[in-house]
Amino acid sequence: MKNKKYVLDLLKSENEQLRKMHEIIEKALAEETLITTTIQDTEEERSYGEKLSDKVAQFGGSWKFIIIFGVILMLWILYNTQVMHNKSFDPYPYILLNLILSCIAAIQAPIIMMSQ
């Protein structure tokens, strides 16, 4: 008896979720918008962490970030090879730069995954 009630409750819950999904799809088709946009509009209030991870992922995957990061890398390499010559703080093979890049990747990857 207990299992039967559990299964019925589970089916009822799944039916409710399917009904909501159908409404979202119908709304997206009627408004001719992306389904993902419609889903984001109908979601419950998101937490501060979710919003922050979305912002970080949005910036971290943008061309602006890639260009700025590329320029910083080139400046780092030029400064340590051309400007400082033998007195550079991070000589070739740029071990400090590799450490910094690894730390950024280790922090940025889980944040982007949270955003997904």
Coordinates of N, CA, C and O in Angstrom, one line a residue:
M1 N 0.8 -1.2 0.0 CA 0.0 0.0 0.0 C 0.9 1.3 0.0 O 0.6 2.2 -0.7
K2 N 1.9 1.2 0.8 CA 2.8 2.3 0.9 C 3.5 2.6 -0.4 O 3.7 3.7 -0.9
N3 N 4.0 1.5 -1.1 CA 4.6 1.6 -2.4 C 3.7 2.2 -3.5 O 4.1 2.9 -4.3
K4 N 2.4 1.7 -3.4 CA 1.5 2.2 -4.4 C 1.3 3.7 -4.3 O 1.2 4.4 -5.3
K5 N 1.2 4.2 -3.1 CA 1.0 5.6 -2.8 C 2.2 6.4 -3.3 O 2.1 7.4 -4.0
Y6 N 3.4 5.8 -3.1 CA 4.6 6.5 -3.5 C 4.7 6.6 -5.0 O 5.0 7.6 -5.6
V7 N 4.3 5.5 -5.7 CA 4.3 5.5 -7.2 C 3.3 6.5 -7.7 O 3.6 7.2 -8.7
L8 N 2.1 6.5 -7.2 CA 1.1 7.4 -7.6 C 1.5 8.9 -7.4 O 1.3 9.7 -8.3
D9 N 2.1 9.2 -6.3 CA 2.7 10.5 -6.0 C 3.7 10.9 -7.0 O 3.8 12.0 -7.5
L10 N 4.6 9.9 -7.3 CA 5.7 10.2 -8.3 C 5.1 10.4 -9.6 O 5.6 11.4 -10.3
L11 N 4.2 9.7 -10.1 CA 3.5 9.9 -11.4 C 2.8 11.2 -11.4 O 2.9 11.9 -12.5
K12 N 2.2 11.6 -10.4 CA 1.5 12.9 -10.3 C 2.5 14.0 -10.4 O 2.2 15.0 -11.1
S13 N 3.6 13.9 -9.7 CA 4.6 14.9 -9.8 C 5.2 15.0 -11.2 O 5.4 16.1 -11.7
E14 N 5.5 13.9 -11.8 CA 6.0 13.9 -13.2 C 5.0 14.5 -14.2 O 5.4 15.2 -15.1
N15 N 3.8 14.2 -14.0 CA 2.7 14.7 -14.8 C 2.6 16.2 -14.7 O 2.5 16.9 -15.7
E16 N 2.8 16.7 -13.5 CA 2.8 18.2 -13.3 C 4.0 18.8 -14.0 O 3.8 19.9 -14.6
Q17 N 5.1 18.2 -13.9 CA 6.3 18.8 -14.5 C 6.2 18.8 -16.0 O 6.5 19.7 -16.7
L18 N 5.6 17.7 -16.6 CA 5.4 17.7 -18.0 C 4.4 18.7 -18.5 O 4.5 19.4 -19.5
R19 N 3.3 18.9 -17.7 CA 2.3 20.0 -18.0 C 3.0 21.3 -18.0 O 2.8 22.1 -18.9
K20 N 3.9 21.6 -17.0 CA 4.6 22.9 -17.0 C 5.5 23.1 -18.2 O 5.6 24.1 -18.8
M21 N 6.2 22.0 -18.6 CA 7.1 22.0 -19.7 C 6.3 22.3 -21.0 O 6.7 23.1 -21.9
H22 N 5.1 21.7 -21.1 CA 4.3 21.9 -22.3 C 3.8 23.4 -22.4 O 3.8 24.0 -23.4
E23 N 3.5 24.0 -21.2 CA 3.1 25.4 -21.2 C 4.2 26.3 -21.6 O 4.1 27.2 -22.4
I24 N 5.4 26.0 -21.2 CA 6.6 26.8 -21.5 C 6.9 26.7 -23.0 O 7.1 27.7 -23.7
I25 N 6.8 25.5 -23.6 CA 7.0 25.3 -25.0 C 5.9 26.0 -25.8 O 6.3 26.7 -26.8
E26 N 4.7 25.9 -25.4 CA 3.6 26.6 -26.1 C 3.8 28.1 -26.1 O 3.6 28.8 -27.1
K27 N 4.3 28.6 -24.9 CA 4.5 30.0 -24.8 C 5.7 30.5 -25.7 O 5.6 31.5 -26.4
A28 N 6.7 29.7 -25.7 CA 7.9 30.0 -26.6 C 7.5 30.0 -28.1 O 7.9 30.9 -28.8
L29 N 6.7 29.0 -28.5 CA 6.2 29.0 -29.8 C 5.3 30.1 -30.2 O 5.4 30.7 -31.3
A30 N 4.4 30.5 -29.3 CA 3.5 31.6 -29.5 C 4.3 32.9 -29.7 O 3.9 33.8 -30.5
E31 N 5.3 33.1 -28.8 CA 6.0 34.4 -28.8 C 7.2 34.3 -29.8 O 7.9 35.3 -29.9
E32 N 7.4 33.2 -30.4 CA 8.6 33.0 -31.3 C 9.9 33.3 -30.7 O 10.7 34.1 -31.2
T33 N 10.1 32.8 -29.4 CA 11.4 33.0 -28.7 C 12.0 31.7 -28.5 O 11.4 30.7 -28.7
L34 N 13.3 31.8 -28.0 CA 14.0 30.5 -27.6 C 13.4 29.9 -26.4 O 12.9 30.6 -25.5
I35 N 13.3 28.6 -26.4 CA 12.8 27.9 -25.2 C 13.6 28.2 -24.0 O 13.1 28.4 -22.9
T36 N 14.9 28.3 -24.1 CA 15.8 28.5 -23.0 C 15.5 29.9 -22.4 O 15.5 30.1 -21.2
T37 N 15.2 30.9 -23.2 CA 14.8 32.2 -22.7 C 13.5 32.2 -22.0 O 13.4 32.8 -20.9
T38 N 12.6 31.4 -22.5 CA 11.3 31.3 -21.8 C 11.4 30.6 -20.5 O 10.8 31.0 -19.5
I39 N 12.3 29.5 -20.5 CA 12.5 28.8 -19.2 C 13.1 29.7 -18.2 O 12.7 29.8 -17.0
Q40 N 14.1 30.5 -18.6 CA 14.8 31.5 -17.6 C 13.8 32.5 -17.1 O 13.8 32.9 -15.9
D41 N 12.8 32.9 -17.9 CA 11.8 33.9 -17.5 C 10.9 33.3 -16.5 O 10.4 34.0 -15.6
T42 N 10.6 32.0 -16.6 CA 9.6 31.4 -15.7 C 10.2 30.7 -14.4 O 9.5 30.2 -13.6
E43 N 11.5 30.7 -14.3 CA 12.2 30.1 -13.2 C 11.8 30.8 -11.9 O 11.6 32.0 -11.9
E44 N 11.9 30.1 -10.8 CA 11.8 30.8 -9.5 C 12.9 31.7 -9.3 O 13.9 31.7 -10.0
E45 N 12.9 32.5 -8.3 CA 13.9 33.5 -8.0 C 15.3 32.7 -7.7 O 15.3 31.8 -7.0
R46 N 16.3 33.2 -8.4 CA 17.6 32.5 -8.3 C 18.4 33.1 -7.2 O 18.2 34.3 -6.9
S47 N 19.3 32.3 -6.7 CA 20.1 32.8 -5.5 C 21.2 33.7 -6.1 O 21.5 33.8 -7.3
Y48 N 21.9 34.4 -5.1 CA 23.0 35.3 -5.5 C 24.1 34.6 -6.1 O 24.7 35.0 -7.1
G49 N 24.4 33.4 -5.6 CA 25.5 32.5 -6.2 C 25.2 32.1 -7.6 O 26.2 32.1 -8.4
E50 N 24.0 31.8 -7.9 CA 23.6 31.4 -9.3 C 23.8 32.6 -10.2 O 24.3 32.5 -11.3
K51 N 23.3 33.8 -9.8 CA 23.5 35.0 -10.6 C 24.9 35.3 -10.8 O 25.3 35.7 -11.9
L52 N 25.7 35.2 -9.7 CA 27.2 35.5 -9.9 C 27.9 34.6 -10.8 O 28.7 35.0 -11.6
S53 N 27.6 33.3 -10.7 CA 28.2 32.3 -11.6 C 27.9 32.6 -13.0 O 28.7 32.4 -13.9
D54 N 26.6 33.0 -13.3 CA 26.2 33.3 -14.6 C 27.0 34.5 -15.2 O 27.4 34.5 -16.3
K55 N 27.2 35.5 -14.3 CA 28.0 36.7 -14.8 C 29.4 36.4 -15.0 O 30.0 36.8 -16.0
V56 N 30.0 35.6 -14.2 CA 31.4 35.2 -14.4 C 31.6 34.3 -15.6 O 32.5 34.6 -16.4
A57 N 30.6 33.4 -15.9 CA 30.7 32.6 -17.1 C 30.4 33.4 -18.3 O 31.1 33.2 -19.3
Q58 N 29.6 34.4 -18.2 CA 29.3 35.2 -19.4 C 30.5 36.0 -19.7 O 30.9 36.2 -20.9
F59 N 31.2 36.6 -18.7 CA 32.4 37.4 -19.0 C 33.6 36.5 -19.4 O 34.3 36.8 -20.4
G60 N 33.7 35.3 -18.7 CA 34.8 34.4 -19.0 C 34.8 33.8 -20.4 O 35.8 33.3 -20.9
G61 N 33.6 33.7 -21.0 CA 33.5 33.1 -22.3 C 33.3 34.2 -23.4 O 33.0 33.8 -24.5
S62 N 33.6 35.4 -23.1 CA 33.4 36.5 -24.1 C 34.7 36.8 -24.8 O 35.8 36.5 -24.3
W63 N 34.5 37.4 -26.0 CA 35.7 37.8 -26.7 C 36.5 38.9 -26.0 O 37.7 39.0 -26.1
K64 N 35.8 39.7 -25.3 CA 36.4 40.8 -24.5 C 37.4 40.2 -23.5 O 38.6 40.6 -23.4
F65 N 37.0 39.1 -22.8 CA 37.9 38.5 -21.8 C 39.1 37.9 -22.6 O 40.2 38.0 -22.1
I66 N 38.8 37.2 -23.6 CA 39.9 36.5 -24.4 C 40.9 37.5 -24.9 O 42.1 37.3 -24.8
I67 N 40.5 38.6 -25.4 CA 41.4 39.6 -26.0 C 42.2 40.3 -24.8 O 43.4 40.4 -24.9
I68 N 41.5 40.7 -23.8 CA 42.2 41.3 -22.6 C 43.3 40.3 -22.1 O 44.4 40.7 -21.8
F69 N 42.9 39.0 -21.9 CA 43.8 38.0 -21.3 C 45.0 37.8 -22.3 O 46.1 37.7 -21.8
G70 N 44.7 37.8 -23.6 CA 45.8 37.6 -24.5 C 46.8 38.7 -24.5 O 48.0 38.5 -24.5
V71 N 46.3 40.0 -24.4 CA 47.1 41.1 -24.3 C 48.0 41.1 -23.0 O 49.2 41.4 -23.0
I72 N 47.4 40.7 -21.9 CA 48.1 40.6 -20.6 C 49.2 39.6 -20.7 O 50.3 39.8 -20.2
L73 N 48.9 38.4 -21.3 CA 49.9 37.4 -21.5 C 51.1 37.9 -22.3 O 52.3 37.6 -22.0
M74 N 50.8 38.6 -23.4 CA 51.8 39.1 -24.3 C 52.7 40.1 -23.6 O 53.9 40.1 -23.7
L75 N 52.0 41.0 -22.8 CA 52.8 42.0 -22.0 C 53.7 41.3 -21.0 O 54.8 41.7 -20.8
W76 N 53.2 40.3 -20.3 CA 54.0 39.6 -19.3 C 55.2 39.0 -20.0 O 56.3 39.1 -19.5
I77 N 55.0 38.3 -21.1 CA 56.1 37.7 -21.8 C 57.1 38.7 -22.3 O 58.4 38.6 -22.1
L78 N 56.6 39.8 -22.9 CA 57.5 40.8 -23.4 C 58.3 41.5 -22.3 O 59.5 41.8 -22.4
Y79 N 57.6 41.8 -21.2 CA 58.3 42.4 -20.1 C 59.4 41.6 -19.5 O 60.5 42.0 -19.2
N80 N 59.1 40.3 -19.4 CA 60.1 39.4 -18.8 C 61.2 39.0 -19.7 O 62.3 38.6 -19.3
T81 N 61.0 39.1 -21.0 CA 62.1 38.7 -21.9 C 62.8 39.9 -22.5 O 64.1 39.9 -22.6
Q82 N 62.1 41.0 -22.8 CA 62.8 42.1 -23.5 C 63.2 43.3 -22.6 O 64.2 43.8 -22.6
V83 N 62.3 43.6 -21.6 CA 62.5 44.8 -20.8 C 63.5 44.5 -19.6 O 64.4 45.2 -19.4
M84 N 63.2 43.4 -19.0 CA 64.0 43.1 -17.8 C 65.3 42.3 -18.1 O 66.2 42.2 -17.2
H85 N 65.4 41.7 -19.3 CA 66.6 40.9 -19.7 C 66.9 39.9 -18.6 O 66.2 38.9 -18.4
N86 N 68.0 40.0 -17.9 CA 68.5 39.0 -17.0 C 68.0 39.2 -15.6 O 68.2 38.4 -14.7
K87 N 67.2 40.3 -15.3 CA 66.7 40.5 -14.0 C 65.2 40.3 -13.9 O 64.6 40.8 -12.9
S88 N 64.6 39.5 -14.8 CA 63.2 39.4 -14.8 C 62.7 38.6 -13.5 O 63.4 37.7 -13.0
F89 N 61.5 38.9 -13.1 CA 61.0 38.2 -11.9 C 60.4 36.8 -12.3 O 60.1 36.0 -11.4
D90 N 60.1 36.6 -13.6 CA 59.6 35.3 -14.0 C 60.3 34.9 -15.4 O 59.7 35.1 -16.4
P91 N 61.5 34.4 -15.3 CA 62.2 34.1 -16.6 C 61.6 32.9 -17.3 O 60.8 32.2 -16.7
Y92 N 61.9 32.8 -18.6 CA 61.5 31.7 -19.3 C 61.9 30.4 -18.6 O 63.0 30.3 -18.1
P93 N 61.0 29.5 -18.5 CA 59.7 29.1 -19.1 C 58.5 29.6 -18.3 O 57.5 29.0 -18.4
Y94 N 58.6 30.7 -17.7 CA 57.5 31.4 -17.1 C 56.7 30.6 -16.1 O 55.5 30.4 -16.2
I95 N 57.4 30.1 -15.1 CA 56.7 29.2 -14.1 C 55.7 29.9 -13.3 O 54.6 29.4 -13.0
L96 N 55.9 31.2 -12.9 CA 54.9 31.9 -12.2 C 53.7 32.2 -13.0 O 52.6 32.1 -12.5
L97 N 53.9 32.5 -14.3 CA 52.8 32.7 -15.2 C 51.9 31.4 -15.3 O 50.7 31.4 -15.3
N98 N 52.6 30.3 -15.4 CA 51.9 29.0 -15.5 C 51.1 28.7 -14.2 O 50.0 28.2 -14.3
L99 N 51.7 29.1 -13.1 CA 50.9 28.9 -11.8 C 49.7 29.8 -11.8 O 48.6 29.3 -11.4
I100 N 49.8 31.0 -12.2 CA 48.7 31.9 -12.2 C 47.6 31.4 -13.1 O 46.4 31.4 -12.8
L101 N 48.0 31.0 -14.3 CA 47.0 30.5 -15.3 C 46.3 29.2 -14.8 O 45.1 29.1 -14.9
S102 N 47.0 28.3 -14.1 CA 46.4 27.1 -13.5 C 45.4 27.5 -12.4 O 44.4 26.9 -12.3
C103 N 45.8 28.5 -11.6 CA 44.9 28.9 -10.5 C 43.6 29.5 -11.1 O 42.5 29.3 -10.6
I104 N 43.7 30.3 -12.2 CA 42.6 30.9 -12.8 C 41.7 29.8 -13.4 O 40.4 29.9 -13.2
A105 N 42.3 28.9 -14.1 CA 41.5 27.8 -14.6 C 40.8 26.9 -13.5 O 39.7 26.5 -13.7
A106 N 41.5 26.7 -12.4 CA 40.9 25.9 -11.3 C 39.8 26.6 -10.7 O 38.8 26.0 -10.2
I107 N 39.8 27.9 -10.7 CA 38.7 28.7 -10.1 C 37.5 28.9 -11.1 O 36.4 28.7 -10.8
Q108 N 37.9 29.2 -12.3 CA 36.9 29.6 -13.3 C 36.1 28.3 -13.8 O 34.9 28.5 -14.0
A109 N 36.7 27.2 -13.9 CA 36.0 26.0 -14.4 C 34.8 25.6 -13.6 O 33.7 25.4 -14.2
P110 N 35.0 25.5 -12.3 CA 33.8 25.1 -11.5 C 32.7 26.2 -11.5 O 31.5 25.9 -11.5
I111 N 33.1 27.4 -11.6 CA 32.1 28.5 -11.6 C 31.3 28.4 -12.9 O 30.1 28.6 -12.9
I112 N 32.0 28.2 -14.1 CA 31.3 28.0 -15.3 C 30.4 26.8 -15.3 O 29.3 26.9 -15.8
M113 N 30.8 25.7 -14.7 CA 30.0 24.5 -14.6 C 28.8 24.8 -13.8 O 27.7 24.3 -14.0
M114 N 28.9 25.6 -12.7 CA 27.7 25.9 -11.9 C 26.7 26.7 -12.7 O 25.5 26.6 -12.5
S115 N 27.2 27.6 -13.6 CA 26.4 28.4 -14.4 C 25.6 27.5 -15.4 O 24.4 27.9 -15.7
Q116 N 26.2 26.4 -15.8 CA 25.5 25.6 -16.8 C 24.3 24.9 -16.1 O 23.3 24.6 -16.6

